[in-house]
Amino acid sequence: MNILVIGSGGREHALCFKMSKSKKASKIYCAPGNGGTRDLAQNVDIASNDIDGLLRFAIDKDIDLTIVGPEEPLVLGIVDKFKENNLRIFGPDKKASKLEASKEFSKKFMEKYDIKTAKYKSFTDYDEAIKGVKNFSYPLVIKADGLCLGKGVIICENEEDTIATLKDILKEKIFGDQGQKVIIEEFIYGVEASLICLVSGNEIIAMESAKDYKKILEGDKGLNTGGIGAYSPSELFTDKLKEKIEKAVLEKISIGLKEEKLEYNGIIFIGFMIEEDDIEVLEFNVRFGDPETEVLLPRLESDLIDIFEKTIDNKIKESDLIWTDQACVTVVTSSRGYPKKCEKGFSITGLKDLSNSLMVFHNGSKYENGELVTNGGRVLSITSLGEDINSARENIYKEIHKIKFDGMYYRKDIAIY
Ligand code: AMP
Ligand code: GLY
C-alpha cells in the first residue's frame, strides 16, 4: 500500500515508525515531514494545510491510505475533500472536527449528552463577559473558543488578571478570529490524564491512556507548551475507573455522535481531570496527541495499518488492539526560548551515540547542507520502553546528555510522580 502521513512533528514520526513495521506498507510518504521521518518515509515538500496540493499528490501517487496528524487540515476539511475524490483517509470531516475546533461546540455536546465537565458560560461581548465573571469564583479559566496553538487557555487567579485577559482576547483580538468568542469556566482540581480512542462510525474503542507534561519548567511551573514529556499508561486508569469512563463518557459520546450525525473514522483523544474516582472531561481533540503518540505507539504490538483500515471499514474490535505490558516514557528536548520565540538551525549531534534501546522521534528538525539541525521549539522526543515507568525513565535520563544542540533544554522530572 502507498501511505501518506500529513504533518511534521514527533507524532508523525511515531506514526511513520509504527507503520513502517507493517508488511502492508510498500511506500510511505510524509508531507512535509522532518529530519527524522526521512529515514522511514519519503518527505514531500507540501505544507500540511495545503489541501489542494495534498489532494493532487495523493491522486498522482495512487495513495491508498492517508493519515492526518495535526488538527488544522482536518478543520480545513481535508477528509471531506479526499472522500469526494474516493480516497481513503483516516480522520473526522470538517463538521466533526468542531469537537476540537470550537470549545463552545464541544461544551454544548458534553452538556447535551450529560458528560461531566466544568460549568461554563460563553461570551462575545466584553462588557457582558465582565458581568458574567461575577457568577464564578477564583481561580477561573478563560478559553478562546477557537484553535490557538495551545495558547488559548488562561487560568486567572484574580479580577485584575481576568479583566486583562478578557480585554486581550475580546478587545485587542490577540487570537484574531479564533478569539471572537470566549468561554469562562470553573476551575477543576485534580490530576490530568488522557485517553486516546479510535472512532469507528459512532463506536468508540479505547486505546491506551497517557499523561503529558504541559508546563515548561520542573515542578509543573512556567508557561504552557504543546507537551514537553509524557508517559503511558497513566496509573490513574485503574480497571474500576476505565469501567466508569466507558459508561459515563464513551457510551455517551457514542450516542451523541450518532444523534448529531457526527460519525467519523478517526481518533477522539479525551482530556480528563481526575480526582480519586471523580472524572470530568476537560476537552476533546480529534487527532492523536503530541507527545502522547510517541509513548502510545511503541506500546502497540498490533499492525497499525491494519488497525487504521479496520477502523475506516467499521470492523475494528477491542481485541484487535494488542498492547505490551511495558511502559513507555518520552522526554522532549526543546530549544532555548520555547514556548516563546526561539532560534532554529543549530547543529544536532550525539544521536549515533545513543543505545539502540532508545527511540528518538523528531519534533522539529531538518537537514541543511547535509547536516541535521533544529527546526522548531520542540526538537527531539527521547523515548524508551521499560518494565515499568521508572525503568523507562531511567533509560532516558542515563543517556540524554549525549545529545547536544545549542540551547538544548529538557525537564529532569518527567514521569516522576
Ligand atoms: P484544554 O485545551 O481545554 O485542555 O486546556 C489546556 C489546559 O488548561 C489543560 O490541559 C489543563 O491543564 C488546563 N485547564 C483547562 N480547563 C481547565 C479547568 N476547567 N480547570 C482546571 N484546569 C483547566
Ligand atoms: N499534548 C497535547 C496535545 O497534543 O493536544
Tab-separated table of N, CA and C in Angstrom, residues 137-281:
chain	number	residue	atom	x	y	z
A	137	SER	N	-16.139	31.774	40.859
A	137	SER	CA	-15.172	32.128	41.908
A	137	SER	C	-13.758	31.874	41.373
A	138	TYR	N	-12.756	32.383	42.097
A	138	TYR	CA	-11.366	32.244	41.628
A	138	TYR	C	-10.706	31.011	42.215
A	139	PRO	N	-9.764	30.390	41.497
A	139	PRO	CA	-9.352	30.719	40.136
A	139	PRO	C	-10.450	30.349	39.141
A	140	LEU	N	-10.442	31.020	37.998
A	140	LEU	CA	-11.355	30.635	36.924
A	140	LEU	C	-10.547	30.489	35.634
A	141	VAL	N	-11.175	29.897	34.644
A	141	VAL	CA	-10.446	29.597	33.410
A	141	VAL	C	-11.119	30.320	32.251
A	142	ILE	N	-10.317	31.030	31.460
A	142	ILE	CA	-10.861	31.695	30.268
A	142	ILE	C	-10.271	31.003	29.044
A	143	LYS	N	-11.151	30.629	28.114
A	143	LYS	CA	-10.686	29.922	26.915
A	143	LYS	C	-11.181	30.632	25.663
A	144	ALA	N	-10.278	30.880	24.746
A	144	ALA	CA	-10.717	31.344	23.424
A	144	ALA	C	-11.459	30.176	22.791
A	145	ASP	N	-12.526	30.481	22.085
A	145	ASP	CA	-13.354	29.400	21.519
A	145	ASP	C	-12.597	28.571	20.476
A	146	GLY	N	-11.763	29.222	19.681
A	146	GLY	CA	-11.153	28.539	18.522
A	146	GLY	C	-9.796	27.934	18.806
A	147	LEU	N	-9.084	27.587	17.724
A	147	LEU	CA	-7.770	26.941	17.841
A	147	LEU	C	-6.690	28.008	17.988
A	148	CYS	N	-5.890	27.902	19.036
A	148	CYS	CA	-4.864	28.929	19.280
A	148	CYS	C	-3.500	28.301	19.561
A	149	LEU	N	-3.176	27.204	18.905
A	149	LEU	CA	-1.869	26.551	19.055
A	149	LEU	C	-1.533	26.289	20.518
A	150	GLY	N	-2.517	25.858	21.281
A	150	GLY	CA	-2.273	25.515	22.681
A	150	GLY	C	-2.123	26.715	23.604
A	151	LYS	N	-2.374	27.933	23.070
A	151	LYS	CA	-2.160	29.128	23.914
A	151	LYS	C	-3.466	29.765	24.365
A	152	GLY	N	-4.589	29.192	23.963
A	152	GLY	CA	-5.875	29.854	24.166
A	152	GLY	C	-6.557	29.596	25.495
A	153	VAL	N	-5.857	28.966	26.450
A	153	VAL	CA	-6.467	28.699	27.761
A	153	VAL	C	-5.682	29.463	28.822
A	154	ILE	N	-6.381	30.338	29.546
A	154	ILE	CA	-5.682	31.164	30.545
A	154	ILE	C	-6.365	30.988	31.901
A	155	ILE	N	-5.568	30.647	32.895
A	155	ILE	CA	-6.108	30.477	34.245
A	155	ILE	C	-5.918	31.797	34.983
A	156	CYS	N	-7.023	32.364	35.493
A	156	CYS	CA	-6.960	33.680	36.144
A	156	CYS	C	-7.186	33.520	37.636
A	157	GLU	N	-6.268	34.113	38.409
A	157	GLU	CA	-6.303	33.965	39.872
A	157	GLU	C	-7.111	35.072	40.532
A	158	ASN	N	-7.285	36.192	39.816
A	158	ASN	CA	-7.966	37.329	40.442
A	158	ASN	C	-8.634	38.210	39.384
A	159	GLU	N	-9.348	39.234	39.880
A	159	GLU	CA	-10.137	40.083	38.991
A	159	GLU	C	-9.247	40.825	37.984
A	160	GLU	N	-8.078	41.247	38.470
A	160	GLU	CA	-7.174	42.009	37.611
A	160	GLU	C	-6.747	41.168	36.391
A	161	ASP	N	-6.322	39.913	36.662
A	161	ASP	CA	-5.938	39.001	35.562
A	161	ASP	C	-7.102	38.791	34.609
A	162	THR	N	-8.294	38.637	35.194
A	162	THR	CA	-9.472	38.319	34.393
A	162	THR	C	-9.801	39.452	33.438
A	163	ILE	N	-9.788	40.671	33.978
A	163	ILE	CA	-10.117	41.832	33.137
A	163	ILE	C	-9.087	41.955	32.013
A	164	ALA	N	-7.798	41.786	32.385
A	164	ALA	CA	-6.744	41.925	31.370
A	164	ALA	C	-6.902	40.854	30.288
A	165	THR	N	-7.220	39.628	30.697
A	165	THR	CA	-7.339	38.528	29.727
A	165	THR	C	-8.540	38.742	28.795
A	166	LEU	N	-9.664	39.148	29.381
A	166	LEU	CA	-10.856	39.373	28.545
A	166	LEU	C	-10.603	40.521	27.562
A	167	LYS	N	-9.891	41.530	28.039
A	167	LYS	CA	-9.564	42.671	27.173
A	167	LYS	C	-8.679	42.195	26.013
A	168	ASP	N	-7.640	41.415	26.366
A	168	ASP	CA	-6.711	40.916	25.330
A	168	ASP	C	-7.455	40.140	24.242
A	169	ILE	N	-8.363	39.273	24.687
A	169	ILE	CA	-8.994	38.386	23.695
A	169	ILE	C	-10.124	39.085	22.950
A	170	LEU	N	-11.032	39.742	23.719
A	170	LEU	CA	-12.235	40.271	23.062
A	170	LEU	C	-12.048	41.673	22.477
A	171	LYS	N	-11.112	42.457	23.055
A	171	LYS	CA	-10.919	43.818	22.520
A	171	LYS	C	-9.670	43.910	21.653
A	172	GLU	N	-8.531	43.457	22.209
A	172	GLU	CA	-7.263	43.551	21.461
A	172	GLU	C	-7.158	42.465	20.393
A	173	LYS	N	-8.015	41.442	20.483
A	173	LYS	CA	-8.068	40.355	19.478
A	173	LYS	C	-6.712	39.654	19.322
A	174	ILE	N	-6.082	39.318	20.456
A	174	ILE	CA	-4.757	38.689	20.342
A	174	ILE	C	-4.814	37.332	19.638
A	175	PHE	N	-5.969	36.693	19.638
A	175	PHE	CA	-6.098	35.416	18.917
A	175	PHE	C	-6.875	35.584	17.602
A	176	GLY	N	-7.049	36.826	17.171
A	176	GLY	CA	-7.766	37.089	15.916
A	176	GLY	C	-9.169	36.503	15.973
A	177	ASP	N	-9.612	35.924	14.855
A	177	ASP	CA	-10.965	35.360	14.762
A	177	ASP	C	-11.173	34.183	15.708
A	178	GLN	N	-10.097	33.501	16.052
A	178	GLN	CA	-10.233	32.328	16.935
A	178	GLN	C	-10.691	32.749	18.335
A	179	GLY	N	-10.556	34.042	18.619
A	179	GLY	CA	-10.955	34.529	19.938
A	179	GLY	C	-12.167	35.457	19.870
A	180	GLN	N	-12.991	35.305	18.836
A	180	GLN	CA	-14.203	36.139	18.745
A	180	GLN	C	-15.157	35.857	19.886
A	181	LYS	N	-15.045	34.611	20.376
A	181	LYS	CA	-15.898	34.199	21.482
A	181	LYS	C	-14.989	33.634	22.567
A	182	VAL	N	-15.358	33.834	23.834
A	182	VAL	CA	-14.596	33.172	24.904
A	182	VAL	C	-15.558	32.329	25.729
A	183	ILE	N	-15.017	31.323	26.364
A	183	ILE	CA	-15.822	30.698	27.400
A	183	ILE	C	-15.119	30.906	28.738
A	184	ILE	N	-15.941	31.182	29.731
A	184	ILE	CA	-15.423	31.298	31.095
A	184	ILE	C	-15.878	30.034	31.814
A	185	GLU	N	-14.942	29.423	32.514
A	185	GLU	CA	-15.195	28.084	33.036
A	185	GLU	C	-14.738	27.997	34.480
A	186	GLU	N	-15.418	27.186	35.276
A	186	GLU	CA	-14.941	26.973	36.655
A	186	GLU	C	-13.642	26.169	36.615
A	187	PHE	N	-12.782	26.400	37.568
A	187	PHE	CA	-11.503	25.680	37.665
A	187	PHE	C	-11.756	24.335	38.336
A	188	ILE	N	-11.217	23.276	37.734
A	188	ILE	CA	-11.408	21.948	38.342
A	188	ILE	C	-10.076	21.476	38.903
A	189	TYR	N	-10.136	20.933	40.116
A	189	TYR	CA	-8.918	20.412	40.754
A	189	TYR	C	-8.779	18.923	40.447
A	190	GLY	N	-7.540	18.453	40.397
A	190	GLY	CA	-7.320	17.030	40.180
A	190	GLY	C	-6.047	16.808	39.400
A	191	VAL	N	-5.895	15.597	38.898
A	191	VAL	CA	-4.708	15.247	38.113
A	191	VAL	C	-5.179	14.957	36.688
A	192	GLU	N	-4.410	15.458	35.729
A	192	GLU	CA	-4.825	15.279	34.335
A	192	GLU	C	-4.295	13.995	33.720
A	193	ALA	N	-5.056	13.399	32.861
A	193	ALA	CA	-4.576	12.278	32.039
A	193	ALA	C	-5.493	12.178	30.833
A	194	SER	N	-5.003	11.546	29.786
A	194	SER	CA	-5.782	11.465	28.552
A	194	SER	C	-6.015	10.025	28.157
A	195	LEU	N	-7.080	9.839	27.410
A	195	LEU	CA	-7.375	8.520	26.855
A	195	LEU	C	-7.510	8.701	25.351
A	196	ILE	N	-6.745	7.912	24.620
A	196	ILE	CA	-6.778	8.018	23.160
A	196	ILE	C	-7.681	6.888	22.654
A	197	CYS	N	-8.693	7.249	21.889
A	197	CYS	CA	-9.673	6.256	21.449
A	197	CYS	C	-9.794	6.283	19.929
A	198	LEU	N	-10.145	5.125	19.376
A	198	LEU	CA	-10.500	5.056	17.957
A	198	LEU	C	-11.989	5.349	17.837
A	199	VAL	N	-12.368	6.036	16.786
A	199	VAL	CA	-13.786	6.250	16.494
A	199	VAL	C	-14.075	5.551	15.178
A	200	SER	N	-15.020	4.630	15.233
A	200	SER	CA	-15.342	3.846	14.044
A	200	SER	C	-16.836	4.010	13.814
A	201	GLY	N	-17.188	5.005	12.984
A	201	GLY	CA	-18.605	5.374	12.858
A	201	GLY	C	-18.963	6.130	14.125
A	202	ASN	N	-19.840	5.508	14.935
A	202	ASN	CA	-20.082	6.152	16.232
A	202	ASN	C	-19.571	5.266	17.371
A	203	GLU	N	-18.900	4.182	17.013
A	203	GLU	CA	-18.383	3.314	18.073
A	203	GLU	C	-17.039	3.828	18.575
A	204	ILE	N	-16.884	3.819	19.899
A	204	ILE	CA	-15.634	4.328	20.482
A	204	ILE	C	-14.874	3.153	21.090
A	205	ILE	N	-13.645	2.959	20.650
A	205	ILE	CA	-12.821	1.886	21.203
A	205	ILE	C	-11.596	2.514	21.848
A	206	ALA	N	-11.486	2.332	23.161
A	206	ALA	CA	-10.374	2.964	23.878
A	206	ALA	C	-9.070	2.297	23.479
A	207	MET	N	-8.080	3.113	23.199
A	207	MET	CA	-6.730	2.581	23.022
A	207	MET	C	-6.108	2.589	24.430
A	208	GLU	N	-5.090	3.381	24.658
A	208	GLU	CA	-4.482	3.373	25.982
A	208	GLU	C	-4.428	4.790	26.540
A	209	SER	N	-4.080	4.883	27.807
A	209	SER	CA	-4.014	6.190	28.464
A	209	SER	C	-2.595	6.742	28.400
A	210	ALA	N	-2.492	8.043	28.578
A	210	ALA	CA	-1.179	8.684	28.619
A	210	ALA	C	-1.295	9.945	29.458
A	211	LYS	N	-0.164	10.355	29.981
A	211	LYS	CA	-0.149	11.647	30.665
A	211	LYS	C	0.928	12.493	30.021
A	212	ASP	N	0.595	13.717	29.679
A	212	ASP	CA	1.655	14.592	29.174
A	212	ASP	C	1.922	15.707	30.166
A	213	TYR	N	3.082	16.288	30.033
A	213	TYR	CA	3.507	17.389	30.887
A	213	TYR	C	3.438	18.645	30.044
A	214	LYS	N	2.589	19.592	30.484
A	214	LYS	CA	2.359	20.769	29.650
A	214	LYS	C	3.280	21.939	30.002
A	215	LYS	N	3.686	22.017	31.274
A	215	LYS	CA	4.449	23.209	31.694
A	215	LYS	C	5.928	23.066	31.357
A	216	ILE	N	6.522	24.150	30.988
A	216	ILE	CA	7.915	24.125	30.528
A	216	ILE	C	8.908	23.842	31.671
A	217	LEU	N	8.572	24.269	32.902
A	217	LEU	CA	9.566	24.152	33.984
A	217	LEU	C	9.266	22.982	34.911
A	218	GLU	N	10.336	22.518	35.565
A	218	GLU	CA	10.173	21.421	36.515
A	218	GLU	C	9.190	21.797	37.612
A	219	GLY	N	8.519	20.786	38.150
A	219	GLY	CA	7.529	21.046	39.185
A	219	GLY	C	6.258	21.647	38.599
A	220	ASP	N	6.058	21.454	37.300
A	220	ASP	CA	4.877	21.997	36.607
A	220	ASP	C	4.721	23.495	36.803
A	221	LYS	N	5.807	24.200	36.558
A	221	LYS	CA	5.781	25.668	36.670
A	221	LYS	C	6.068	26.278	35.290
A	222	GLY	N	5.772	27.575	35.190
A	222	GLY	CA	6.111	28.281	33.957
A	222	GLY	C	5.015	28.188	32.915
A	223	LEU	N	5.370	28.516	31.694
A	223	LEU	CA	4.374	28.639	30.626
A	223	LEU	C	3.896	27.287	30.116
A	224	ASN	N	2.693	27.302	29.553
A	224	ASN	CA	2.156	26.103	28.905
A	224	ASN	C	2.849	25.852	27.578
A	225	THR	N	3.075	24.592	27.272
A	225	THR	CA	3.671	24.210	25.989
A	225	THR	C	2.699	23.258	25.294
A	226	GLY	N	3.075	22.773	24.132
A	226	GLY	CA	2.266	21.744	23.461
A	226	GLY	C	2.397	20.403	24.163
A	227	GLY	N	3.365	20.259	25.048
A	227	GLY	CA	3.638	18.992	25.742
A	227	GLY	C	5.141	18.744	25.675
A	228	ILE	N	5.762	18.561	26.833
A	228	ILE	CA	7.216	18.548	26.911
A	228	ILE	C	7.743	17.197	27.426
A	229	GLY	N	6.827	16.257	27.587
A	229	GLY	CA	7.193	14.915	28.051
A	229	GLY	C	5.901	14.149	28.268
A	230	ALA	N	5.989	12.827	28.317
A	230	ALA	CA	4.762	12.041	28.518
A	230	ALA	C	5.122	10.636	28.962
A	231	TYR	N	4.127	9.964	29.525
A	231	TYR	CA	4.286	8.530	29.764
A	231	TYR	C	2.962	7.812	29.563
A	232	SER	N	3.074	6.519	29.315
A	232	SER	CA	1.887	5.676	29.118
A	232	SER	C	2.205	4.298	29.680
A	233	PRO	N	1.285	3.620	30.371
A	233	PRO	CA	-0.059	4.095	30.703
A	233	PRO	C	-0.038	5.030	31.909
A	234	SER	N	-1.198	5.729	32.105
A	234	SER	CA	-1.336	6.557	33.297
A	234	SER	C	-1.812	5.645	34.434
A	235	GLU	N	-1.168	5.782	35.597
A	235	GLU	CA	-1.506	4.937	36.753
A	235	GLU	C	-2.916	5.231	37.266
A	236	LEU	N	-3.497	6.343	36.819
A	236	LEU	CA	-4.835	6.704	37.316
A	236	LEU	C	-5.930	5.821	36.723
A	237	PHE	N	-5.623	5.227	35.557
A	237	PHE	CA	-6.656	4.454	34.856
A	237	PHE	C	-6.722	3.017	35.371
A	238	THR	N	-7.252	2.866	36.560
A	238	THR	CA	-7.465	1.531	37.121
A	238	THR	C	-8.618	0.879	36.353
A	239	ASP	N	-8.787	-0.444	36.542
A	239	ASP	CA	-9.888	-1.125	35.852
A	239	ASP	C	-11.233	-0.510	36.242
A	240	LYS	N	-11.342	-0.143	37.511
A	240	LYS	CA	-12.604	0.426	38.002
A	240	LYS	C	-12.884	1.773	37.303
A	241	LEU	N	-11.843	2.583	37.185
A	241	LEU	CA	-12.025	3.887	36.548
A	241	LEU	C	-12.337	3.713	35.055
A	242	LYS	N	-11.669	2.737	34.431
A	242	LYS	CA	-11.915	2.512	32.996
A	242	LYS	C	-13.371	2.132	32.756
A	243	GLU	N	-13.883	1.308	33.673
A	243	GLU	CA	-15.281	0.896	33.552
A	243	GLU	C	-16.205	2.113	33.684
A	244	LYS	N	-15.848	2.964	34.622
A	244	LYS	CA	-16.660	4.170	34.837
A	244	LYS	C	-16.604	5.082	33.599
A	245	ILE	N	-15.410	5.231	33.042
A	245	ILE	CA	-15.246	6.085	31.858
A	245	ILE	C	-16.057	5.527	30.684
A	246	GLU	N	-16.044	4.218	30.565
A	246	GLU	CA	-16.805	3.571	29.478
A	246	GLU	C	-18.275	4.007	29.552
A	247	LYS	N	-18.837	3.908	30.746
A	247	LYS	CA	-20.268	4.198	30.911
A	247	LYS	C	-20.557	5.709	30.923
A	248	ALA	N	-19.738	6.441	31.681
A	248	ALA	CA	-20.059	7.854	31.928
A	248	ALA	C	-19.590	8.760	30.798
A	249	VAL	N	-18.698	8.260	29.957
A	249	VAL	CA	-18.171	9.140	28.905
A	249	VAL	C	-18.257	8.481	27.517
A	250	LEU	N	-17.606	7.332	27.335
A	250	LEU	CA	-17.501	6.781	25.975
A	250	LEU	C	-18.870	6.437	25.389
A	251	GLU	N	-19.720	5.785	26.195
A	251	GLU	CA	-21.042	5.418	25.669
A	251	GLU	C	-21.853	6.667	25.321
A	252	LYS	N	-21.665	7.710	26.105
A	252	LYS	CA	-22.426	8.945	25.858
A	252	LYS	C	-21.907	9.678	24.613
A	253	ILE	N	-20.592	9.640	24.430
A	253	ILE	CA	-20.043	10.252	23.196
A	253	ILE	C	-20.605	9.502	21.993
A	254	SER	N	-20.630	8.201	22.120
A	254	SER	CA	-21.103	7.369	21.015
A	254	SER	C	-22.551	7.727	20.631
A	255	ILE	N	-23.388	7.868	21.644
A	255	ILE	CA	-24.792	8.254	21.382
A	255	ILE	C	-24.834	9.646	20.741
A	256	GLY	N	-24.042	10.549	21.302
A	256	GLY	CA	-24.015	11.928	20.795
A	256	GLY	C	-23.573	11.983	19.337
A	257	LEU	N	-22.541	11.231	18.986
A	257	LEU	CA	-22.053	11.262	17.593
A	257	LEU	C	-23.158	10.795	16.650
A	258	LYS	N	-23.888	9.787	17.098
A	258	LYS	CA	-24.943	9.243	16.244
A	258	LYS	C	-26.078	10.258	16.097
A	259	GLU	N	-26.548	10.760	17.239
A	259	GLU	CA	-27.701	11.676	17.194
A	259	GLU	C	-27.384	12.969	16.447
A	260	GLU	N	-26.171	13.440	16.598
A	260	GLU	CA	-25.797	14.712	15.951
A	260	GLU	C	-25.286	14.497	14.526
A	261	LYS	N	-25.302	13.255	14.077
A	261	LYS	CA	-24.774	12.907	12.742
A	261	LYS	C	-23.327	13.383	12.577
A	262	LEU	N	-22.527	13.044	13.577
A	262	LEU	CA	-21.118	13.439	13.563
A	262	LEU	C	-20.199	12.226	13.397
A	263	GLU	N	-20.783	11.089	13.009
A	263	GLU	CA	-19.969	9.865	12.902
A	263	GLU	C	-18.743	10.091	12.027
A	264	TYR	N	-17.632	9.502	12.426
A	264	TYR	CA	-16.433	9.561	11.583
A	264	TYR	C	-15.540	8.365	11.868
A	265	ASN	N	-14.433	8.286	11.156
A	265	ASN	CA	-13.488	7.193	11.339
A	265	ASN	C	-12.133	7.815	11.615
A	266	GLY	N	-11.768	7.831	12.872
A	266	GLY	CA	-10.517	8.504	13.239
A	266	GLY	C	-10.244	8.346	14.724
A	267	ILE	N	-9.802	9.453	15.310
A	267	ILE	CA	-9.396	9.434	16.723
A	267	ILE	C	-10.260	10.399	17.529
A	268	ILE	N	-10.595	10.012	18.761
A	268	ILE	CA	-11.010	11.028	19.735
A	268	ILE	C	-10.068	10.864	20.925
A	269	PHE	N	-9.483	11.979	21.282
A	269	PHE	CA	-8.441	11.979	22.313
A	269	PHE	C	-9.007	12.855	23.426
A	270	ILE	N	-9.333	12.203	24.551
A	270	ILE	CA	-10.139	12.863	25.586
A	270	ILE	C	-9.246	13.271	26.752
A	271	GLY	N	-9.290	14.550	27.092
A	271	GLY	CA	-8.520	15.052	28.238
A	271	GLY	C	-9.386	15.025	29.481
A	272	PHE	N	-8.926	14.350	30.532
A	272	PHE	CA	-9.688	14.220	31.770
A	272	PHE	C	-9.003	14.942	32.923
A	273	MET	N	-9.796	15.407	33.861
A	273	MET	CA	-9.282	15.819	35.170
A	273	MET	C	-9.831	14.769	36.137
A	274	ILE	N	-8.940	14.145	36.873
A	274	ILE	CA	-9.347	13.001	37.707
A	274	ILE	C	-8.994	13.289	39.162
A	275	GLU	N	-9.971	13.054	40.039
A	275	GLU	CA	-9.684	13.135	41.476
A	275	GLU	C	-10.371	11.933	42.111
A	276	GLU	N	-9.524	10.998	42.550
A	276	GLU	CA	-9.999	9.696	43.029
A	276	GLU	C	-10.880	9.089	41.956
A	277	ASP	N	-12.178	8.778	42.281
A	277	ASP	CA	-12.931	8.206	41.155
A	277	ASP	C	-13.885	9.226	40.525
A	278	ASP	N	-13.584	10.496	40.756
A	278	ASP	CA	-14.380	11.542	40.106
A	278	ASP	C	-13.688	11.969	38.804
A	279	ILE	N	-14.418	11.909	37.706
A	279	ILE	CA	-13.802	12.275	36.432
A	279	ILE	C	-14.600	13.381	35.744
A	280	GLU	N	-13.869	14.339	35.233
A	280	GLU	CA	-14.518	15.368	34.419
A	280	GLU	C	-13.757	15.475	33.107
A	281	VAL	N	-14.481	15.774	32.044
A	281	VAL	CA	-13.820	15.926	30.747
A	281	VAL	C	-13.414	17.387	30.570
